[in-house]
Amino acid sequence: MSFRSACPALDERIARLRRLAQSEPLLDGVLLYGSWTLGEADAHSDIEAYLYVQDAHVDDFDGPAFLRQLAPLKLAYTNMYGILAVVFDDLMRGEFHLTAAGPGIDEVPTWQGMVHLPDPEAAVLLDRTGRLARAARQLARFRPPEPRTTAQQLVNELANWTLMLAHVLARGETARAHALLHTVVAPQQLQLCRLLRGSTAHWLTPSRALERDLPAADRERYAATTAPAQAPDTLAAARHSWRWTRELSAEAAERWAVCVPGELLDDIGRLLGGDG
């Protein structure tokens, strides 16, 4: 394997995974994704892969036992998304999808627009039939989200969730409002901001590399929407968030002629005690 990242330990683990996969008869294919395949891996990166198990053996394949051959495990469990999550003895994390090879490999081309593999040949660690390499090559070209449809969806989502945020704050549930602001509203704002700035490489995790990807003015607006989980601070952050949503929505309307629910956003501003 000629590909090298900024993390030699991760490179070595991936090389070992390739060798182990080739010697495991129940595996038909292994496909990497994530920061390593994008050339962004560093000492804090994890290893993410699909393990395509022969269809007849997917239910009895022992994923943790296979991965212990890579390195000793401190933790191994199926996480909330149904993915085998592990922590190796050097604290490197791993996420492994144990997937039936037949339908699983057929699904790979449907990831276009969500997963980008600039070098599919490096991402494919094992391919016994040739199907996986053909499928992975369809992800070689980066496909950004379609602007107008995506912007309209985000504008509507932001209006809806900001209204919920205003109601939760009015009820006095500061902790819930704080969580809603940071885990639901903020990621959608960042996606809309990325769409407007033409910076969608980290679309699925829009806060990733934020410091590098977005201009200082946008980073400052995002920072203003964050706050401690105290009532006055969370309310102030929610008002900043509402104003930023209005501005991003107006910018999207001007660029792509999306429909902005202006009256509703005014109503939300009044609920928040801002300038509605």
PDB file of C-alpha atoms in Angstrom:
ATOM      1  CA  MET A   1       0.000   0.000   0.000  1.00  0.00           C
ATOM      2  CA  SER A   2       1.606   3.255  -1.132  1.00  0.00           C
ATOM      3  CA  PHE A   3      -0.920   5.602   0.492  1.00  0.00           C
ATOM      4  CA  ARG A   4       0.413   7.288   3.639  1.00  0.00           C
ATOM      5  CA  SER A   5      -1.296   9.586   6.109  1.00  0.00           C
ATOM      6  CA  ALA A   6       0.004  11.830   8.893  1.00  0.00           C
ATOM      7  CA  CYS A   7      -0.540   8.939  11.322  1.00  0.00           C
ATOM      8  CA  PRO A   8       1.883   6.027  10.852  1.00  0.00           C
ATOM      9  CA  ALA A   9       0.081   3.976  13.534  1.00  0.00           C
ATOM     10  CA  LEU A  10      -3.172   4.218  11.601  1.00  0.00           C
ATOM     11  CA  ASP A  11      -1.414   3.356   8.331  1.00  0.00           C
ATOM     12  CA  GLU A  12       0.070   0.255   9.927  1.00  0.00           C
ATOM     13  CA  ARG A  13      -3.268  -0.805  11.395  1.00  0.00           C
ATOM     14  CA  ILE A  14      -4.926  -0.460   8.010  1.00  0.00           C
ATOM     15  CA  ALA A  15      -2.150  -2.456   6.366  1.00  0.00           C
ATOM     16  CA  ARG A  16      -2.638  -5.171   8.982  1.00  0.00           C
ATOM     17  CA  LEU A  17      -6.412  -5.103   8.431  1.00  0.00           C
ATOM     18  CA  ARG A  18      -5.769  -5.713   4.732  1.00  0.00           C
ATOM     19  CA  ARG A  19      -3.616  -8.740   5.486  1.00  0.00           C
ATOM     20  CA  LEU A  20      -6.087 -10.173   8.017  1.00  0.00           C
ATOM     21  CA  ALA A  21      -9.025  -9.669   5.673  1.00  0.00           C
ATOM     22  CA  GLN A  22      -7.263 -11.502   2.882  1.00  0.00           C
ATOM     23  CA  SER A  23      -6.777 -14.500   5.173  1.00  0.00           C
ATOM     24  CA  GLU A  24     -10.376 -14.510   6.473  1.00  0.00           C
ATOM     25  CA  PRO A  25     -12.454 -16.787   4.210  1.00  0.00           C
ATOM     26  CA  LEU A  26     -15.804 -15.418   5.427  1.00  0.00           C
ATOM     27  CA  LEU A  27     -15.033 -11.917   4.140  1.00  0.00           C
ATOM     28  CA  ASP A  28     -15.772 -11.023   0.509  1.00  0.00           C
ATOM     29  CA  GLY A  29     -14.738  -7.392   0.795  1.00  0.00           C
ATOM     30  CA  VAL A  30     -13.510  -4.574   3.039  1.00  0.00           C
ATOM     31  CA  LEU A  31     -14.067  -0.895   2.268  1.00  0.00           C
ATOM     32  CA  LEU A  32     -12.603   2.012   4.228  1.00  0.00           C
ATOM     33  CA  TYR A  33     -14.266   5.403   4.505  1.00  0.00           C
ATOM     34  CA  GLY A  34     -13.740   8.535   6.596  1.00  0.00           C
ATOM     35  CA  SER A  35     -10.741  10.777   7.211  1.00  0.00           C
ATOM     36  CA  TRP A  36      -8.069   8.291   6.078  1.00  0.00           C
ATOM     37  CA  THR A  37      -9.624   7.912   2.634  1.00  0.00           C
ATOM     38  CA  LEU A  38      -9.875  11.712   2.327  1.00  0.00           C
ATOM     39  CA  GLY A  39      -6.205  12.243   3.185  1.00  0.00           C
ATOM     40  CA  GLU A  40      -7.145  14.064   6.419  1.00  0.00           C
ATOM     41  CA  ALA A  41      -6.161  11.472   9.038  1.00  0.00           C
ATOM     42  CA  ASP A  42      -3.962  12.470  11.966  1.00  0.00           C
ATOM     43  CA  ALA A  43      -2.953  11.051  15.342  1.00  0.00           C
ATOM     44  CA  HIS A  44      -6.503  11.506  16.650  1.00  0.00           C
ATOM     45  CA  SER A  45      -8.309   9.798  13.774  1.00  0.00           C
ATOM     46  CA  ASP A  46     -10.201   6.536  14.003  1.00  0.00           C
ATOM     47  CA  ILE A  47     -10.524   3.648  11.575  1.00  0.00           C
ATOM     48  CA  GLU A  48     -13.860   3.224   9.798  1.00  0.00           C
ATOM     49  CA  ALA A  49     -14.710   0.352   7.504  1.00  0.00           C
ATOM     50  CA  TYR A  50     -17.380  -1.884   6.050  1.00  0.00           C
ATOM     51  CA  LEU A  51     -16.679  -5.594   6.483  1.00  0.00           C
ATOM     52  CA  TYR A  52     -18.638  -7.405   3.785  1.00  0.00           C
ATOM     53  CA  VAL A  53     -19.347 -10.882   5.112  1.00  0.00           C
ATOM     54  CA  GLN A  54     -20.550 -13.759   2.939  1.00  0.00           C
ATOM     55  CA  ASP A  55     -24.347 -13.627   3.044  1.00  0.00           C
ATOM     56  CA  ALA A  56     -24.773 -17.060   4.624  1.00  0.00           C
ATOM     57  CA  HIS A  57     -22.412 -16.207   7.507  1.00  0.00           C
ATOM     58  CA  VAL A  58     -23.265 -12.607   8.363  1.00  0.00           C
ATOM     59  CA  ASP A  59     -25.231 -13.577  11.490  1.00  0.00           C
ATOM     60  CA  ASP A  60     -22.504 -15.799  12.957  1.00  0.00           C
ATOM     61  CA  PHE A  61     -19.413 -13.777  11.995  1.00  0.00           C
ATOM     62  CA  ASP A  62     -17.572 -12.841  15.207  1.00  0.00           C
ATOM     63  CA  GLY A  63     -16.542  -9.255  14.583  1.00  0.00           C
ATOM     64  CA  PRO A  64     -14.805  -8.602  17.924  1.00  0.00           C
ATOM     65  CA  ALA A  65     -12.780 -11.811  17.626  1.00  0.00           C
ATOM     66  CA  PHE A  66     -11.664 -10.806  14.140  1.00  0.00           C
ATOM     67  CA  LEU A  67     -10.706  -7.295  15.268  1.00  0.00           C
ATOM     68  CA  ARG A  68      -8.740  -8.555  18.270  1.00  0.00           C
ATOM     69  CA  GLN A  69      -6.269  -9.848  15.724  1.00  0.00           C
ATOM     70  CA  LEU A  70      -5.589  -6.225  14.775  1.00  0.00           C
ATOM     71  CA  ALA A  71      -4.796  -5.170  18.363  1.00  0.00           C
ATOM     72  CA  PRO A  72      -6.092  -5.856  21.876  1.00  0.00           C
ATOM     73  CA  LEU A  73      -9.499  -4.289  22.561  1.00  0.00           C
ATOM     74  CA  LYS A  74     -10.459  -2.218  25.583  1.00  0.00           C
ATOM     75  CA  LEU A  75     -14.081  -2.013  24.439  1.00  0.00           C
ATOM     76  CA  ALA A  76     -16.278  -3.685  21.834  1.00  0.00           C
ATOM     77  CA  TYR A  77     -20.050  -3.259  21.513  1.00  0.00           C
ATOM     78  CA  THR A  78     -22.816  -2.564  19.008  1.00  0.00           C
ATOM     79  CA  ASN A  79     -23.562   1.155  19.181  1.00  0.00           C
ATOM     80  CA  MET A  80     -26.851   3.019  18.834  1.00  0.00           C
ATOM     81  CA  TYR A  81     -26.576   2.932  15.031  1.00  0.00           C
ATOM     82  CA  GLY A  82     -26.046  -0.827  14.871  1.00  0.00           C
ATOM     83  CA  ILE A  83     -22.322  -0.442  14.129  1.00  0.00           C
ATOM     84  CA  LEU A  84     -19.623  -2.477  15.867  1.00  0.00           C
ATOM     85  CA  ALA A  85     -17.686   0.155  17.816  1.00  0.00           C
ATOM     86  CA  VAL A  86     -14.312  -0.724  19.333  1.00  0.00           C
ATOM     87  CA  VAL A  87     -11.533   0.935  21.276  1.00  0.00           C
ATOM     88  CA  PHE A  88      -8.074  -0.543  20.801  1.00  0.00           C
ATOM     89  CA  ASP A  89      -5.473  -0.711  23.562  1.00  0.00           C
ATOM     90  CA  ASP A  90      -3.732   2.431  22.235  1.00  0.00           C
ATOM     91  CA  LEU A  91      -7.063   4.339  22.490  1.00  0.00           C
ATOM     92  CA  MET A  92      -7.592   4.410  18.746  1.00  0.00           C
ATOM     93  CA  ARG A  93     -11.306   4.128  18.020  1.00  0.00           C
ATOM     94  CA  GLY A  94     -12.868   2.007  15.298  1.00  0.00           C
ATOM     95  CA  GLU A  95     -16.290   1.681  13.683  1.00  0.00           C
ATOM     96  CA  PHE A  96     -16.996  -1.426  11.631  1.00  0.00           C
ATOM     97  CA  HIS A  97     -20.189  -2.192   9.738  1.00  0.00           C
ATOM     98  CA  LEU A  98     -20.734  -5.957   9.546  1.00  0.00           C
ATOM     99  CA  THR A  99     -22.746  -6.216   6.355  1.00  0.00           C
ATOM    100  CA  ALA A 100     -23.967  -9.006   4.082  1.00  0.00           C
ATOM    101  CA  ALA A 101     -21.825  -8.812   0.953  1.00  0.00           C
ATOM    102  CA  GLY A 102     -24.621  -9.303  -1.578  1.00  0.00           C
ATOM    103  CA  PRO A 103     -26.958  -6.397  -0.772  1.00  0.00           C
ATOM    104  CA  GLY A 104     -24.238  -4.398   1.000  1.00  0.00           C
ATOM    105  CA  ILE A 105     -21.950  -4.003  -1.998  1.00  0.00           C
ATOM    106  CA  ASP A 106     -24.946  -3.231  -4.234  1.00  0.00           C
ATOM    107  CA  GLU A 107     -25.751  -0.307  -1.920  1.00  0.00           C
ATOM    108  CA  VAL A 108     -22.365   1.417  -2.258  1.00  0.00           C
ATOM    109  CA  PRO A 109     -23.178   3.422  -5.440  1.00  0.00           C
ATOM    110  CA  THR A 110     -26.238   4.919  -3.680  1.00  0.00           C
ATOM    111  CA  TRP A 111     -23.861   6.807  -1.370  1.00  0.00           C
ATOM    112  CA  GLN A 112     -23.080   9.352  -4.087  1.00  0.00           C
ATOM    113  CA  GLY A 113     -23.375  12.833  -2.617  1.00  0.00           C
ATOM    114  CA  MET A 114     -22.774  11.527   0.911  1.00  0.00           C
ATOM    115  CA  VAL A 115     -19.496   9.578   0.702  1.00  0.00           C
ATOM    116  CA  HIS A 116     -16.463  10.623  -1.332  1.00  0.00           C
ATOM    117  CA  LEU A 117     -13.569   8.247  -2.048  1.00  0.00           C
ATOM    118  CA  PRO A 118     -10.921  10.246  -3.952  1.00  0.00           C
ATOM    119  CA  ASP A 119      -8.777   7.103  -4.317  1.00  0.00           C
ATOM    120  CA  PRO A 120     -11.124   4.095  -4.484  1.00  0.00           C
ATOM    121  CA  GLU A 121      -8.263   1.661  -5.038  1.00  0.00           C
ATOM    122  CA  ALA A 122      -6.724   2.646  -1.690  1.00  0.00           C
ATOM    123  CA  ALA A 123     -10.097   2.478   0.076  1.00  0.00           C
ATOM    124  CA  VAL A 124     -10.809  -1.091  -1.069  1.00  0.00           C
ATOM    125  CA  LEU A 125      -8.734  -3.397   1.133  1.00  0.00           C
ATOM    126  CA  LEU A 126     -10.304  -6.642  -0.059  1.00  0.00           C
ATOM    127  CA  ASP A 127     -12.408  -7.513  -3.098  1.00  0.00           C
ATOM    128  CA  ARG A 128     -12.748 -11.173  -3.935  1.00  0.00           C
ATOM    129  CA  THR A 129     -15.224 -10.725  -6.797  1.00  0.00           C
ATOM    130  CA  GLY A 130     -14.398  -7.329  -8.338  1.00  0.00           C
ATOM    131  CA  ARG A 131     -17.856  -5.981  -7.432  1.00  0.00           C
ATOM    132  CA  LEU A 132     -16.658  -3.773  -4.587  1.00  0.00           C
ATOM    133  CA  ALA A 133     -13.970  -2.010  -6.624  1.00  0.00           C
ATOM    134  CA  ARG A 134     -16.475  -1.272  -9.405  1.00  0.00           C
ATOM    135  CA  ALA A 135     -18.944   0.101  -6.877  1.00  0.00           C
ATOM    136  CA  ALA A 136     -16.343   2.206  -5.051  1.00  0.00           C
ATOM    137  CA  ARG A 137     -15.160   3.829  -8.276  1.00  0.00           C
ATOM    138  CA  GLN A 138     -18.569   5.462  -8.569  1.00  0.00           C
ATOM    139  CA  LEU A 139     -17.714   7.495  -5.462  1.00  0.00           C
ATOM    140  CA  ALA A 140     -14.455   8.863  -6.866  1.00  0.00           C
ATOM    141  CA  ARG A 141     -15.987  12.119  -8.088  1.00  0.00           C
ATOM    142  CA  PHE A 142     -17.137  14.540  -5.413  1.00  0.00           C
ATOM    143  CA  ARG A 143     -20.818  15.396  -5.813  1.00  0.00           C
ATOM    144  CA  PRO A 144     -21.911  18.418  -3.763  1.00  0.00           C
ATOM    145  CA  PRO A 145     -25.524  18.698  -2.593  1.00  0.00           C
ATOM    146  CA  GLU A 146     -27.968  20.159  -5.118  1.00  0.00           C
ATOM    147  CA  PRO A 147     -28.146  23.814  -4.004  1.00  0.00           C
ATOM    148  CA  ARG A 148     -31.738  24.952  -4.389  1.00  0.00           C
ATOM    149  CA  THR A 149     -33.523  21.844  -3.116  1.00  0.00           C
ATOM    150  CA  THR A 150     -31.089  21.441  -0.244  1.00  0.00           C
ATOM    151  CA  ALA A 151     -31.288  25.107   0.724  1.00  0.00           C
ATOM    152  CA  GLN A 152     -35.086  25.006   0.739  1.00  0.00           C
ATOM    153  CA  GLN A 153     -35.072  21.951   2.986  1.00  0.00           C
ATOM    154  CA  LEU A 154     -32.647  23.586   5.409  1.00  0.00           C
ATOM    155  CA  VAL A 155     -34.548  26.887   5.500  1.00  0.00           C
ATOM    156  CA  ASN A 156     -37.745  25.026   6.385  1.00  0.00           C
ATOM    157  CA  GLU A 157     -36.008  22.817   8.951  1.00  0.00           C
ATOM    158  CA  LEU A 158     -34.423  25.812  10.641  1.00  0.00           C
ATOM    159  CA  ALA A 159     -37.726  27.647  10.913  1.00  0.00           C
ATOM    160  CA  ASN A 160     -39.440  24.607  12.399  1.00  0.00           C
ATOM    161  CA  TRP A 161     -36.726  23.704  14.899  1.00  0.00           C
ATOM    162  CA  THR A 162     -36.141  27.309  15.957  1.00  0.00           C
ATOM    163  CA  LEU A 163     -39.846  27.569  16.755  1.00  0.00           C
ATOM    164  CA  MET A 164     -39.533  24.464  18.929  1.00  0.00           C
ATOM    165  CA  LEU A 165     -36.489  26.048  20.575  1.00  0.00           C
ATOM    166  CA  ALA A 166     -38.527  29.174  21.378  1.00  0.00           C
ATOM    167  CA  HIS A 167     -41.359  27.120  22.893  1.00  0.00           C
ATOM    168  CA  VAL A 168     -38.967  25.050  25.011  1.00  0.00           C
ATOM    169  CA  LEU A 169     -37.303  28.198  26.314  1.00  0.00           C
ATOM    170  CA  ALA A 170     -40.690  29.737  27.111  1.00  0.00           C
ATOM    171  CA  ARG A 171     -41.516  26.630  29.156  1.00  0.00           C
ATOM    172  CA  GLY A 172     -38.366  27.186  31.186  1.00  0.00           C
ATOM    173  CA  GLU A 173     -36.538  24.026  30.052  1.00  0.00           C
ATOM    174  CA  THR A 174     -33.103  25.558  29.730  1.00  0.00           C
ATOM    175  CA  ALA A 175     -31.139  22.297  29.513  1.00  0.00           C
ATOM    176  CA  ARG A 176     -33.409  20.922  26.798  1.00  0.00           C
ATOM    177  CA  ALA A 177     -33.232  24.186  24.854  1.00  0.00           C
ATOM    178  CA  HIS A 178     -29.467  24.207  25.175  1.00  0.00           C
ATOM    179  CA  ALA A 179     -29.254  20.676  23.761  1.00  0.00           C
ATOM    180  CA  LEU A 180     -31.691  21.491  20.941  1.00  0.00           C
ATOM    181  CA  LEU A 181     -29.742  24.595  19.974  1.00  0.00           C
ATOM    182  CA  HIS A 182     -26.402  22.817  19.794  1.00  0.00           C
ATOM    183  CA  THR A 183     -27.340  19.391  18.438  1.00  0.00           C
ATOM    184  CA  VAL A 184     -30.162  20.191  15.997  1.00  0.00           C
ATOM    185  CA  VAL A 185     -30.255  23.852  15.007  1.00  0.00           C
ATOM    186  CA  ALA A 186     -26.527  24.605  14.826  1.00  0.00           C
ATOM    187  CA  PRO A 187     -25.566  21.699  12.505  1.00  0.00           C
ATOM    188  CA  GLN A 188     -28.293  22.717  10.039  1.00  0.00           C
ATOM    189  CA  GLN A 189     -27.143  26.330  10.140  1.00  0.00           C
ATOM    190  CA  LEU A 190     -23.606  25.205   9.393  1.00  0.00           C
ATOM    191  CA  GLN A 191     -24.822  23.105   6.472  1.00  0.00           C
ATOM    192  CA  LEU A 192     -26.723  26.054   5.016  1.00  0.00           C
ATOM    193  CA  CYS A 193     -23.693  28.281   5.568  1.00  0.00           C
ATOM    194  CA  ARG A 194     -21.424  25.723   3.870  1.00  0.00           C
ATOM    195  CA  LEU A 195     -23.832  25.478   0.952  1.00  0.00           C
ATOM    196  CA  LEU A 196     -23.753  29.254   0.519  1.00  0.00           C
ATOM    197  CA  ARG A 197     -19.943  29.392   0.768  1.00  0.00           C
ATOM    198  CA  GLY A 198     -19.391  26.463  -1.590  1.00  0.00           C
ATOM    199  CA  SER A 199     -17.613  24.519   1.148  1.00  0.00           C
ATOM    200  CA  THR A 200     -19.491  21.212   1.342  1.00  0.00           C
ATOM    201  CA  ALA A 201     -16.629  18.712   1.591  1.00  0.00           C
ATOM    202  CA  HIS A 202     -17.498  18.027   5.242  1.00  0.00           C
ATOM    203  CA  TRP A 203     -21.234  17.987   4.671  1.00  0.00           C
ATOM    204  CA  LEU A 204     -22.213  15.117   6.961  1.00  0.00           C
ATOM    205  CA  THR A 205     -20.223  16.556   9.875  1.00  0.00           C
ATOM    206  CA  PRO A 206     -20.484  20.291   9.200  1.00  0.00           C
ATOM    207  CA  SER A 207     -18.480  21.344  12.258  1.00  0.00           C
ATOM    208  CA  ARG A 208     -15.459  19.329  11.077  1.00  0.00           C
ATOM    209  CA  ALA A 209     -12.529  21.542  10.037  1.00  0.00           C
ATOM    210  CA  LEU A 210     -14.767  24.562  10.585  1.00  0.00           C
ATOM    211  CA  GLU A 211     -11.772  26.685  11.499  1.00  0.00           C
ATOM    212  CA  ARG A 212     -10.220  25.981   8.108  1.00  0.00           C
ATOM    213  CA  ASP A 213     -13.282  25.796   5.880  1.00  0.00           C
ATOM    214  CA  LEU A 214     -15.343  28.886   6.713  1.00  0.00           C
ATOM    215  CA  PRO A 215     -14.500  32.619   6.841  1.00  0.00           C
ATOM    216  CA  ALA A 216     -13.884  34.307  10.181  1.00  0.00           C
ATOM    217  CA  ALA A 217     -17.188  36.208  10.002  1.00  0.00           C
ATOM    218  CA  ASP A 218     -19.162  32.963   9.766  1.00  0.00           C
ATOM    219  CA  ARG A 219     -17.153  31.379  12.560  1.00  0.00           C
ATOM    220  CA  GLU A 220     -17.950  34.357  14.766  1.00  0.00           C
ATOM    221  CA  ARG A 221     -21.668  34.063  13.994  1.00  0.00           C
ATOM    222  CA  TYR A 222     -21.547  30.367  14.874  1.00  0.00           C
ATOM    223  CA  ALA A 223     -19.690  31.099  18.127  1.00  0.00           C
ATOM    224  CA  ALA A 224     -22.391  33.576  19.112  1.00  0.00           C
ATOM    225  CA  THR A 225     -24.986  30.778  18.960  1.00  0.00           C
ATOM    226  CA  THR A 226     -23.131  28.760  21.624  1.00  0.00           C
ATOM    227  CA  ALA A 227     -23.576  29.312  25.348  1.00  0.00           C
ATOM    228  CA  PRO A 228     -23.372  27.781  28.816  1.00  0.00           C
ATOM    229  CA  ALA A 229     -26.535  25.947  29.878  1.00  0.00           C
ATOM    230  CA  GLN A 230     -27.763  28.884  31.941  1.00  0.00           C
ATOM    231  CA  ALA A 231     -31.103  30.540  31.201  1.00  0.00           C
ATOM    232  CA  PRO A 232     -29.915  34.065  30.262  1.00  0.00           C
ATOM    233  CA  ASP A 233     -26.971  32.778  28.198  1.00  0.00           C
ATOM    234  CA  THR A 234     -29.032  30.180  26.342  1.00  0.00           C
ATOM    235  CA  LEU A 235     -31.732  32.747  25.553  1.00  0.00           C
ATOM    236  CA  ALA A 236     -29.128  35.181  24.228  1.00  0.00           C
ATOM    237  CA  ALA A 237     -27.576  32.422  22.087  1.00  0.00           C
ATOM    238  CA  ALA A 238     -31.019  31.448  20.764  1.00  0.00           C
ATOM    239  CA  ARG A 239     -31.644  35.052  19.698  1.00  0.00           C
ATOM    240  CA  HIS A 240     -28.271  35.157  17.914  1.00  0.00           C
ATOM    241  CA  SER A 241     -29.123  31.850  16.267  1.00  0.00           C
ATOM    242  CA  TRP A 242     -32.503  33.150  15.097  1.00  0.00           C
ATOM    243  CA  ARG A 243     -30.897  36.256  13.572  1.00  0.00           C
ATOM    244  CA  TRP A 244     -28.284  34.148  11.786  1.00  0.00           C
ATOM    245  CA  THR A 245     -30.985  31.855  10.434  1.00  0.00           C
ATOM    246  CA  ARG A 246     -32.815  34.887   9.052  1.00  0.00           C
ATOM    247  CA  GLU A 247     -29.692  36.176   7.359  1.00  0.00           C
ATOM    248  CA  LEU A 248     -28.678  32.812   5.907  1.00  0.00           C
ATOM    249  CA  SER A 249     -32.239  32.218   4.691  1.00  0.00           C
ATOM    250  CA  ALA A 250     -32.375  35.642   3.039  1.00  0.00           C
ATOM    251  CA  GLU A 251     -29.042  34.975   1.332  1.00  0.00           C
ATOM    252  CA  ALA A 252     -30.313  31.611   0.074  1.00  0.00           C
ATOM    253  CA  ALA A 253     -33.500  33.250  -1.212  1.00  0.00           C
ATOM    254  CA  GLU A 254     -31.523  35.829  -3.149  1.00  0.00           C
ATOM    255  CA  ARG A 255     -29.189  33.254  -4.672  1.00  0.00           C
ATOM    256  CA  TRP A 256     -31.519  30.332  -5.380  1.00  0.00           C
ATOM    257  CA  ALA A 257     -35.025  31.825  -5.129  1.00  0.00           C
ATOM    258  CA  VAL A 258     -35.985  29.608  -2.207  1.00  0.00           C
ATOM    259  CA  CYS A 259     -39.151  30.430  -0.304  1.00  0.00           C
ATOM    260  CA  VAL A 260     -38.508  31.865   3.161  1.00  0.00           C
ATOM    261  CA  PRO A 261     -41.331  31.751   5.762  1.00  0.00           C
ATOM    262  CA  GLY A 262     -40.692  35.360   6.758  1.00  0.00           C
ATOM    263  CA  GLU A 263     -43.889  35.831   8.755  1.00  0.00           C
ATOM    264  CA  LEU A 264     -43.176  32.722  10.788  1.00  0.00           C
ATOM    265  CA  LEU A 265     -39.616  33.852  11.452  1.00  0.00           C
ATOM    266  CA  ASP A 266     -41.012  37.194  12.667  1.00  0.00           C
ATOM    267  CA  ASP A 267     -43.327  35.323  15.016  1.00  0.00           C
ATOM    268  CA  ILE A 268     -40.420  33.268  16.345  1.00  0.00           C
ATOM    269  CA  GLY A 269     -38.449  36.453  16.982  1.00  0.00           C
ATOM    270  CA  ARG A 270     -41.281  37.808  19.086  1.00  0.00           C
ATOM    271  CA  LEU A 271     -41.480  34.550  21.054  1.00  0.00           C
ATOM    272  CA  LEU A 272     -37.786  34.858  21.769  1.00  0.00           C
ATOM    273  CA  GLY A 273     -38.233  38.461  22.854  1.00  0.00           C
ATOM    274  CA  GLY A 274     -36.047  39.673  20.027  1.00  0.00           C
ATOM    275  CA  ASP A 275     -36.685  42.146  17.248  1.00  0.00           C
ATOM    276  CA  GLY A 276     -39.387  40.130  15.444  1.00  0.00           C
TER     277      GLY A 276
END
